[in-house]
Coordinates of C-alpha atoms in Angstrom, one line a residue:
Chain A
M1 CA 29.0 29.5 31.7
K2 CA 26.1 28.1 33.6
W3 CA 23.8 29.2 30.8
L4 CA 26.0 27.3 28.4
M5 CA 25.7 24.1 30.4
K6 CA 22.0 24.5 30.8
R7 CA 20.9 25.7 27.4
G8 CA 23.9 25.5 25.1
W9 CA 23.6 21.8 24.4
M10 CA 20.0 22.4 23.4
Y11 CA 21.0 24.8 20.7
G12 CA 23.7 22.3 19.6
A13 CA 21.1 19.6 19.3
M14 CA 18.7 21.9 17.5
A15 CA 21.4 22.8 15.0
L16 CA 22.2 19.1 14.5
I17 CA 18.6 18.1 13.9
S18 CA 18.1 21.0 11.6
A19 CA 21.1 20.0 9.6
F20 CA 19.9 16.4 9.4
A21 CA 16.5 17.5 8.2
L22 CA 17.7 20.1 5.7
F23 CA 20.9 18.6 4.3
P24 CA 19.4 16.1 1.8
V25 CA 17.1 18.8 0.4
Y26 CA 20.1 21.2 0.2
W27 CA 22.2 18.5 -1.5
V28 CA 19.6 18.0 -4.2
V29 CA 19.3 21.8 -4.8
I30 CA 23.0 22.2 -5.2
T31 CA 23.3 19.1 -7.3
S32 CA 20.6 20.6 -9.6
L33 CA 22.9 23.6 -10.1
K34 CA 26.1 21.7 -10.6
P35 CA 27.6 20.9 -14.0
R36 CA 28.0 17.2 -14.8
S37 CA 31.7 17.1 -14.1
E38 CA 31.1 18.4 -10.5
I39 CA 28.3 15.9 -9.9
Y40 CA 30.4 12.8 -10.9
T41 CA 33.4 13.5 -8.7
R42 CA 35.1 11.7 -5.9
T43 CA 35.5 14.9 -3.9
P44 CA 32.1 16.6 -3.9
D45 CA 31.8 20.3 -3.1
L46 CA 29.3 21.8 -0.8
W47 CA 28.8 24.7 -3.1
P48 CA 28.4 24.7 -6.9
S49 CA 31.4 26.7 -8.3
D50 CA 29.6 27.4 -11.6
P51 CA 25.8 27.4 -11.1
Q52 CA 23.9 26.1 -14.1
W53 CA 20.5 27.6 -14.1
D54 CA 19.4 26.5 -17.5
Q55 CA 18.1 23.1 -16.2
Y56 CA 15.1 24.8 -14.7
P57 CA 13.5 26.3 -17.8
H58 CA 14.3 23.0 -19.5
V59 CA 12.4 21.1 -16.8
L60 CA 9.5 23.5 -16.5
G61 CA 8.8 24.2 -20.1
A62 CA 10.8 23.0 -23.0
G63 CA 11.9 19.6 -21.9
H64 CA 10.2 16.3 -21.8
V65 CA 9.5 16.4 -18.0
G66 CA 6.8 19.0 -18.3
L67 CA 5.1 17.2 -21.0
M68 CA 5.5 13.8 -19.4
S69 CA 2.1 13.9 -17.7
H70 CA 0.3 14.4 -20.9
Q71 CA 2.1 12.1 -23.2
P72 CA 0.8 8.7 -22.1
C73 CA -2.8 9.9 -22.3
L74 CA -2.4 11.4 -25.7
A75 CA -0.7 8.3 -27.0
T76 CA -3.4 6.1 -25.5
L77 CA -6.1 8.3 -27.1
A78 CA -4.4 8.0 -30.4
L79 CA -4.2 4.3 -30.0
D80 CA -7.9 4.0 -29.1
A81 CA -9.0 6.2 -31.9
R82 CA -7.2 3.9 -34.4
R83 CA -8.5 0.7 -32.9
G84 CA -11.3 -0.9 -34.9
R85 CA -10.5 0.9 -38.1
P86 CA -9.4 -0.9 -41.3
R87 CA -5.7 -1.5 -41.1
R88 CA -3.7 0.9 -43.3
A89 CA 0.0 1.6 -43.7
D90 CA 0.0 4.8 -41.7
D91 CA -2.1 3.1 -39.1
R92 CA 0.6 0.6 -38.5
L93 CA 3.1 3.4 -38.2
V94 CA 1.2 5.3 -35.5
V95 CA 0.4 2.1 -33.7
R96 CA 4.0 1.0 -33.7
A97 CA 5.0 4.3 -32.4
G98 CA 2.4 3.9 -29.7
G99 CA 4.1 1.0 -28.0
A100 CA 4.0 -2.5 -27.0
G101 CA 0.3 -3.3 -27.2
C102 CA 0.3 -2.7 -30.9
I103 CA 3.1 -5.1 -31.7
A104 CA 0.8 -7.8 -30.6
R105 CA -1.9 -6.3 -32.7
Q106 CA 0.2 -6.5 -35.8
A107 CA 1.8 -9.8 -35.1
V108 CA -1.2 -12.0 -34.6
G109 CA -4.8 -12.3 -35.6
D110 CA -7.8 -10.9 -33.9
E111 CA -8.5 -14.0 -31.7
K112 CA -5.2 -13.9 -29.9
E113 CA -4.7 -10.2 -30.1
K114 CA -6.7 -9.5 -26.9
H115 CA -4.7 -12.0 -24.9
L116 CA -1.4 -10.6 -26.0
V117 CA -2.4 -7.0 -25.5
L118 CA -3.5 -7.8 -22.1
K119 CA -0.4 -9.8 -21.4
V120 CA 1.8 -6.9 -22.4
R121 CA -0.2 -4.5 -20.4
Y122 CA -0.1 -6.6 -17.3
E123 CA 3.6 -7.3 -17.6
K124 CA 4.3 -3.6 -17.9
N125 CA 1.7 -2.9 -15.3
D126 CA 0.9 0.2 -17.2
C127 CA -0.9 1.5 -20.2
P128 CA 0.7 0.1 -23.3
A129 CA 1.5 3.5 -24.7
R130 CA 4.0 4.3 -22.0
A131 CA 6.3 1.4 -22.9
G132 CA 8.7 3.3 -25.2
A133 CA 10.4 0.7 -27.3
P134 CA 8.5 -2.1 -29.0
R135 CA 8.9 -5.2 -26.8
I136 CA 8.5 -8.3 -28.8
A137 CA 10.3 -10.1 -26.0
A138 CA 7.1 -9.8 -24.0
R139 CA 5.6 -12.7 -26.0
R140 CA 8.2 -15.1 -24.7
P141 CA 7.4 -16.6 -21.3
R142 CA 9.6 -14.9 -18.8
P143 CA 11.9 -17.1 -16.7
S144 CA 10.9 -16.9 -13.0
S145 CA 13.6 -15.1 -11.2
R146 CA 12.4 -16.5 -7.9
S147 CA 14.2 -19.4 -6.2
Chain B
M1 CA -52.3 -8.2 13.4
S2 CA -54.6 -5.6 14.9
T3 CA -56.1 -8.1 17.3
A4 CA -52.8 -9.0 18.9
P5 CA -52.7 -6.1 21.3
A6 CA -55.6 -7.5 23.2
A7 CA -53.6 -10.4 24.3
V8 CA -50.4 -8.5 24.8
S9 CA -52.0 -5.7 26.9
A10 CA -53.2 -8.2 29.4
G11 CA -49.5 -9.0 30.2
R12 CA -48.5 -5.4 30.3
A13 CA -51.1 -3.8 32.4
S14 CA -48.7 -1.0 33.4
E15 CA -48.7 0.5 29.9
S16 CA -51.3 3.2 29.7
A17 CA -51.6 3.5 25.9
P18 CA -52.3 0.4 23.8
R19 CA -49.4 -0.7 21.7
P20 CA -49.7 0.5 18.1
P21 CA -49.9 -2.1 15.3
A22 CA -46.6 -3.4 13.9
A23 CA -47.1 -1.8 10.6
V24 CA -47.3 1.6 12.2
I25 CA -44.1 0.9 14.2
A26 CA -42.3 -0.2 11.0
R27 CA -43.4 2.9 9.2
R28 CA -42.2 5.1 12.0
W29 CA -38.8 3.4 11.9
V30 CA -38.6 3.8 8.2
A31 CA -39.4 7.5 8.5
R32 CA -36.8 7.9 11.2
L33 CA -34.0 6.0 9.3
T34 CA -34.6 7.4 5.8
M35 CA -32.7 10.6 6.3
P36 CA -29.6 9.2 8.1
V37 CA -29.3 6.3 5.7
L38 CA -29.6 8.6 2.7
L39 CA -27.0 10.9 4.1
L40 CA -24.6 8.1 4.9
L41 CA -25.1 6.4 1.6
P42 CA -22.5 8.3 -0.5
A43 CA -19.8 7.7 2.0
M44 CA -20.8 4.0 2.4
V45 CA -20.7 3.5 -1.4
I46 CA -17.3 5.0 -1.6
I47 CA -15.9 3.0 1.3
V48 CA -17.4 -0.2 0.0
G49 CA -16.2 0.5 -3.5
L50 CA -12.7 1.7 -2.7
I51 CA -11.8 -0.4 0.4
G52 CA -14.3 -3.2 0.8
Y53 CA -14.2 -4.6 -2.7
P54 CA -10.4 -4.6 -3.1
L55 CA -10.1 -6.2 0.4
V56 CA -12.6 -8.9 -0.3
R57 CA -11.2 -9.5 -3.8
T58 CA -7.6 -9.8 -2.4
V59 CA -8.7 -12.3 0.2
Y60 CA -10.6 -14.3 -2.4
L61 CA -7.6 -14.3 -4.8
S62 CA -5.3 -15.5 -2.1
F63 CA -7.3 -18.8 -2.0
T64 CA -7.1 -19.3 -5.7
D65 CA -4.3 -20.1 -8.2
T66 CA -5.0 -17.0 -10.3
G67 CA -2.2 -16.3 -12.8
L68 CA -2.2 -14.3 -16.0
G69 CA -4.1 -16.8 -18.0
E70 CA -6.8 -17.2 -15.4
L71 CA -7.2 -13.5 -15.2
I72 CA -7.8 -13.2 -18.9
Y73 CA -9.8 -16.3 -19.6
G74 CA -11.3 -16.8 -16.2
G75 CA -11.6 -20.2 -14.5
S76 CA -9.2 -19.9 -11.6
T77 CA -9.4 -22.8 -9.2
W78 CA -9.8 -22.8 -5.5
V79 CA -6.7 -24.1 -3.9
G80 CA -7.5 -23.5 -0.2
L81 CA -4.5 -22.7 1.9
D82 CA -1.9 -23.8 -0.6
N83 CA -0.8 -20.2 -1.2
F84 CA -0.4 -19.5 2.5
K85 CA 1.6 -22.8 2.9
E86 CA 3.9 -21.5 0.1
V87 CA 4.3 -18.1 1.8
F88 CA 5.7 -19.8 4.9
S89 CA 7.7 -22.5 3.2
D90 CA 9.2 -20.4 0.4
E91 CA 12.6 -19.2 1.7
H92 CA 12.4 -15.8 0.0
L93 CA 8.9 -15.0 1.1
R94 CA 9.5 -16.2 4.7
A95 CA 12.6 -14.0 4.8
S96 CA 10.6 -11.0 3.6
L97 CA 8.1 -11.5 6.4
V98 CA 10.9 -11.6 9.0
N99 CA 12.5 -8.5 7.4
T100 CA 9.2 -6.7 7.6
V101 CA 8.7 -7.4 11.3
V102 CA 12.3 -6.7 12.4
F103 CA 13.0 -3.8 10.2
G104 CA 9.6 -2.3 10.7
T105 CA 9.9 -2.5 14.5
L106 CA 13.3 -0.9 14.4
C107 CA 12.0 1.9 12.3
V108 CA 9.1 2.5 14.6
I109 CA 11.4 2.7 17.6
G110 CA 13.9 5.0 15.8
T111 CA 11.2 7.3 14.6
M112 CA 9.5 7.5 17.9
V113 CA 12.7 8.2 19.9
F114 CA 14.0 10.7 17.5
G115 CA 10.6 12.3 17.1
F116 CA 10.1 12.6 20.8
A117 CA 13.5 14.2 21.3
T118 CA 12.7 16.7 18.6
A119 CA 9.3 17.5 20.2
L120 CA 10.9 18.0 23.6
L121 CA 13.5 20.3 22.1
L122 CA 10.8 22.3 20.1
N123 CA 8.8 22.6 23.3
Q124 CA 11.7 24.4 25.0
R125 CA 10.9 27.5 23.0
L126 CA 14.5 28.4 22.3
R127 CA 15.5 31.4 20.2
G128 CA 15.3 30.6 16.6
N129 CA 12.5 28.1 17.2
W130 CA 10.5 29.1 14.1
F131 CA 13.5 28.2 11.9
F132 CA 13.8 24.9 13.7
A133 CA 10.1 24.1 13.2
I134 CA 10.3 24.8 9.5
A135 CA 13.4 22.8 9.1
V136 CA 11.8 19.9 10.9
L137 CA 8.7 20.1 8.9
L138 CA 10.4 20.1 5.5
P139 CA 11.2 16.3 5.2
W140 CA 7.5 15.6 5.6
A141 CA 6.8 17.6 2.5
V142 CA 9.1 15.6 0.3
P143 CA 7.5 12.7 -1.6
A144 CA 8.6 9.2 -0.6
I145 CA 10.0 8.4 -4.0
A146 CA 11.9 11.6 -4.3
A147 CA 13.4 11.2 -0.8
S148 CA 14.4 7.6 -1.6
A149 CA 16.2 8.9 -4.8
I150 CA 17.9 11.6 -2.8
F151 CA 19.2 9.2 -0.2
K152 CA 20.2 6.7 -2.8
W153 CA 22.4 9.3 -4.3
L154 CA 23.8 10.4 -0.9
F155 CA 24.7 6.8 -0.2
D156 CA 26.1 6.2 -3.6
S157 CA 29.2 4.1 -3.3
R158 CA 31.4 6.1 -5.6
Y159 CA 30.0 9.7 -5.8
G160 CA 27.9 9.7 -2.7
F161 CA 28.3 12.3 0.0
V162 CA 28.1 9.9 2.9
N163 CA 31.1 7.8 1.9
W164 CA 33.1 11.0 1.1
A165 CA 32.3 12.5 4.5
L166 CA 33.1 9.3 6.4
V167 CA 36.4 8.9 4.6
E168 CA 37.2 12.6 5.4
L169 CA 36.4 11.9 9.1
G170 CA 39.0 9.2 9.1
F171 CA 37.0 6.0 8.4
S172 CA 39.0 5.0 5.4
G173 CA 37.1 1.7 5.2
F174 CA 34.2 3.5 3.7
Q175 CA 36.2 4.4 0.5
D176 CA 33.8 3.1 -2.2
Y177 CA 31.7 1.3 0.4
A178 CA 28.7 -0.3 -1.4
W179 CA 25.8 0.3 1.0
F180 CA 23.3 -1.6 -1.2
A181 CA 25.4 -4.7 -1.7
G182 CA 24.4 -6.3 1.6
R183 CA 21.2 -6.6 3.5
V184 CA 22.3 -5.0 6.8
S185 CA 24.1 -2.0 5.3
A186 CA 21.2 -1.4 2.9
Y187 CA 18.8 -1.5 5.9
V188 CA 21.0 1.1 7.7
A189 CA 20.7 3.5 4.8
I190 CA 16.9 2.8 4.4
F191 CA 16.4 3.2 8.2
I192 CA 18.0 6.7 8.0
T193 CA 15.7 7.5 5.1
V194 CA 12.6 6.3 6.8
V195 CA 13.4 8.1 10.0
W196 CA 14.2 11.3 8.1
Q197 CA 10.8 11.1 6.4
S198 CA 8.6 10.2 9.3
F199 CA 10.0 11.9 12.3
P200 CA 8.5 15.3 11.5
F201 CA 5.0 14.1 11.8
I202 CA 5.7 12.3 15.1
A203 CA 7.6 15.4 16.4
L204 CA 4.8 17.8 15.6
S205 CA 2.0 15.6 16.9
L206 CA 3.9 15.1 20.2
L207 CA 4.6 18.8 20.3
A208 CA 0.9 19.5 20.1
G209 CA 0.4 17.0 22.9
L210 CA 3.2 18.5 25.0
Q211 CA 1.6 21.9 24.8
T212 CA -1.6 20.6 26.3
I213 CA 0.2 19.6 29.5
P214 CA -0.5 22.2 32.1
K215 CA 2.7 24.0 33.4
E216 CA 1.4 23.8 36.9
T217 CA 1.6 20.0 37.0
L218 CA 5.3 20.1 36.0
H219 CA 6.0 22.9 38.4
A220 CA 4.4 21.0 41.2
A221 CA 6.5 17.9 40.3
A222 CA 9.6 20.1 40.4
V223 CA 8.7 21.5 43.8
D224 CA 8.2 18.0 45.0
G225 CA 11.8 17.4 44.1
A226 CA 11.5 15.5 40.8
G227 CA 14.4 16.0 38.4
P228 CA 14.0 16.4 34.6
W229 CA 14.1 12.7 33.9
N230 CA 11.6 11.9 36.6
R231 CA 9.3 14.7 35.5
F232 CA 9.4 13.3 32.0
R233 CA 8.9 9.8 33.1
L234 CA 6.2 10.3 35.7
V235 CA 4.3 13.3 34.5
T236 CA 4.8 14.0 30.8
L237 CA 4.8 10.4 29.5
P238 CA 1.6 9.3 31.3
L239 CA -0.2 12.4 30.2
L240 CA 0.9 11.8 26.6
R241 CA 0.1 8.1 26.6
P242 CA -3.1 8.4 24.3
I243 CA -1.2 10.3 21.7
V244 CA 1.8 8.0 21.9
A245 CA -0.4 5.0 21.5
V246 CA -2.0 6.4 18.3
L247 CA 1.3 7.5 16.9
V248 CA 2.9 4.1 17.5
V249 CA 0.0 2.4 15.8
F250 CA 0.3 4.8 12.9
S251 CA 4.0 4.4 12.4
T252 CA 3.7 0.7 12.8
I253 CA 1.3 0.6 9.9
W254 CA 3.4 2.9 7.8
D255 CA 6.7 1.2 8.5
F256 CA 5.5 -2.3 8.1
K257 CA 3.9 -1.7 4.7
I258 CA 6.9 0.4 3.6
F259 CA 7.4 0.0 -0.1
D260 CA 8.8 3.0 -2.0
Q261 CA 12.1 3.3 -0.1
I262 CA 12.9 -0.4 -0.4
Y263 CA 11.8 -0.6 -4.0
V264 CA 13.8 2.4 -5.0
M265 CA 16.9 1.9 -2.9
A266 CA 17.2 -1.8 -2.3
A267 CA 16.0 -3.3 -5.5
G268 CA 19.6 -4.3 -6.3
V269 CA 20.5 -6.0 -3.1
P270 CA 21.7 -9.5 -4.1
D271 CA 19.3 -12.4 -3.9
R272 CA 16.5 -9.9 -3.1
A273 CA 17.5 -10.3 0.5
A274 CA 16.2 -6.9 1.6
D275 CA 12.7 -7.3 0.3
T276 CA 9.9 -6.5 2.8
A277 CA 6.5 -8.2 2.5
A278 CA 5.0 -5.3 0.6
V279 CA 7.8 -5.5 -2.0
A280 CA 7.6 -9.3 -2.2
A281 CA 3.8 -9.1 -2.7
Y282 CA 4.3 -6.6 -5.5
R283 CA 7.0 -8.7 -7.2
E284 CA 5.0 -11.9 -6.8
G285 CA 1.7 -10.4 -7.9
F286 CA 2.7 -8.0 -10.7
A287 CA 6.2 -8.8 -11.9
L288 CA 5.7 -12.5 -11.9
S289 CA 1.9 -12.5 -12.5
H290 CA 1.3 -14.9 -9.6
Y291 CA -1.8 -13.0 -8.4
G292 CA -2.9 -15.7 -6.0
L293 CA 0.4 -16.0 -4.2
G294 CA 0.9 -12.2 -4.2
S295 CA -2.5 -11.8 -2.6
A296 CA -1.6 -14.3 0.0
V297 CA 1.5 -12.3 1.0
A298 CA -0.6 -9.2 1.2
V299 CA -3.2 -10.9 3.4
V300 CA -0.4 -12.2 5.7
L301 CA 1.0 -8.7 6.0
F302 CA -2.5 -7.4 6.7
L303 CA -2.9 -10.0 9.5
I304 CA 0.5 -9.1 11.0
L305 CA -0.4 -5.4 11.0
L306 CA -3.7 -6.2 12.6
V307 CA -2.1 -8.3 15.4
F308 CA 0.5 -5.7 16.1
S309 CA -2.0 -2.8 16.2
L310 CA -4.4 -4.6 18.5
L311 CA -1.5 -5.6 20.7
Y312 CA -0.3 -2.0 21.0
V313 CA -3.7 -0.6 21.6
R314 CA -4.4 -3.2 24.4
L315 CA -1.0 -2.8 26.0
I316 CA -0.9 1.0 26.0
G317 CA -4.6 1.3 26.8
R318 CA -4.4 -1.0 29.8
E319 CA -1.3 0.8 31.3
G320 CA -3.1 4.1 30.9
S321 CA -6.1 3.1 32.9
A322 CA -4.1 1.5 35.7

């Protein structure tokens, strides 16, 4: 009894802190194994009733996540290789698939092209190839959301 | 030049050898400095390139009206302190600075207290300590963005674990409670995230410090009749003061420039009320392309950090020597 008074609460605190530290990671792990219907539920379970392991091979190999790190670079390379060549029909196709910067390239002449490409780049704050859908909207001045 | 020593040596009669000519001295210095400078050069180049240039450039930008057009075509104009005036007069930017200081300070206090408690517990060497140490270390290994996403999901209003658990515990008011709909509740959630992420480092650093305290000192204090609280206050804390000082400065810097957690979790708080200065600088600079104003916010944040860090170092350093 005396031991419990002296040391017991320490073990209790240790268990509490461990739970606090581990729980979010545990929650993500079991969420990764749950089917959709168990994720979007008002009464979550602490254990997946029907573990779905097939997400992992999907993420690590076949799916888009594993490739994601290469994709922007490849698209950018393709874009750069095409730049400066005479404009052809298939060129336009590739470039359009490449993303936002290229819309500007098609839409306007050489003089303004640089400006628009840069503009699109800076508004996306990223390489143009990563912007998935063509964004012609980028040419319009954006309304300031401040104030 | 070589005739000068005649006049000089009259004044310095005590010198036995005549002073060598200046050219020889210069050559000797060059020979002595060549190697160190050469060895330091790579590091200096990297520091100047990666830290010095961006810093100087940001400070310069904060005094100009650089926007997107000026960035592309050049020709930004010097506007003096106008950007800084706007930082302090604009309601949103001023609020973001207040948020930074208040929320950052609370995060530092929370992290330090929780980290200290964990370190003291780890230092008790209970059974199962190894498991405890691993569990405590784990959050430190989770990237900030991933942790923010995890906690955002935990605090989800409809499917989140936290609301479900609170309702199960009898707080029925938390049914569908939207944590990120208001500034204070959003900050509660982000505070827990920040503490979760940063307390492991504090705990392990303090544990390392605790283990350097000689047992004899604590035993002597106990023999003198000091209880656990007095032993902690009068022996442990003063001995740990240098480590605590460094850790407080570190976590102040980390928590004041906090970005990921706010940007991921509190981006949807109405009126952008939960923005901290780092997020405001990003929005102003990159989302709205007001590079000058964004830089001004960053410079103000930098100055705030500088003031707080210097304050802490002076405060804690002085107490330690007294």
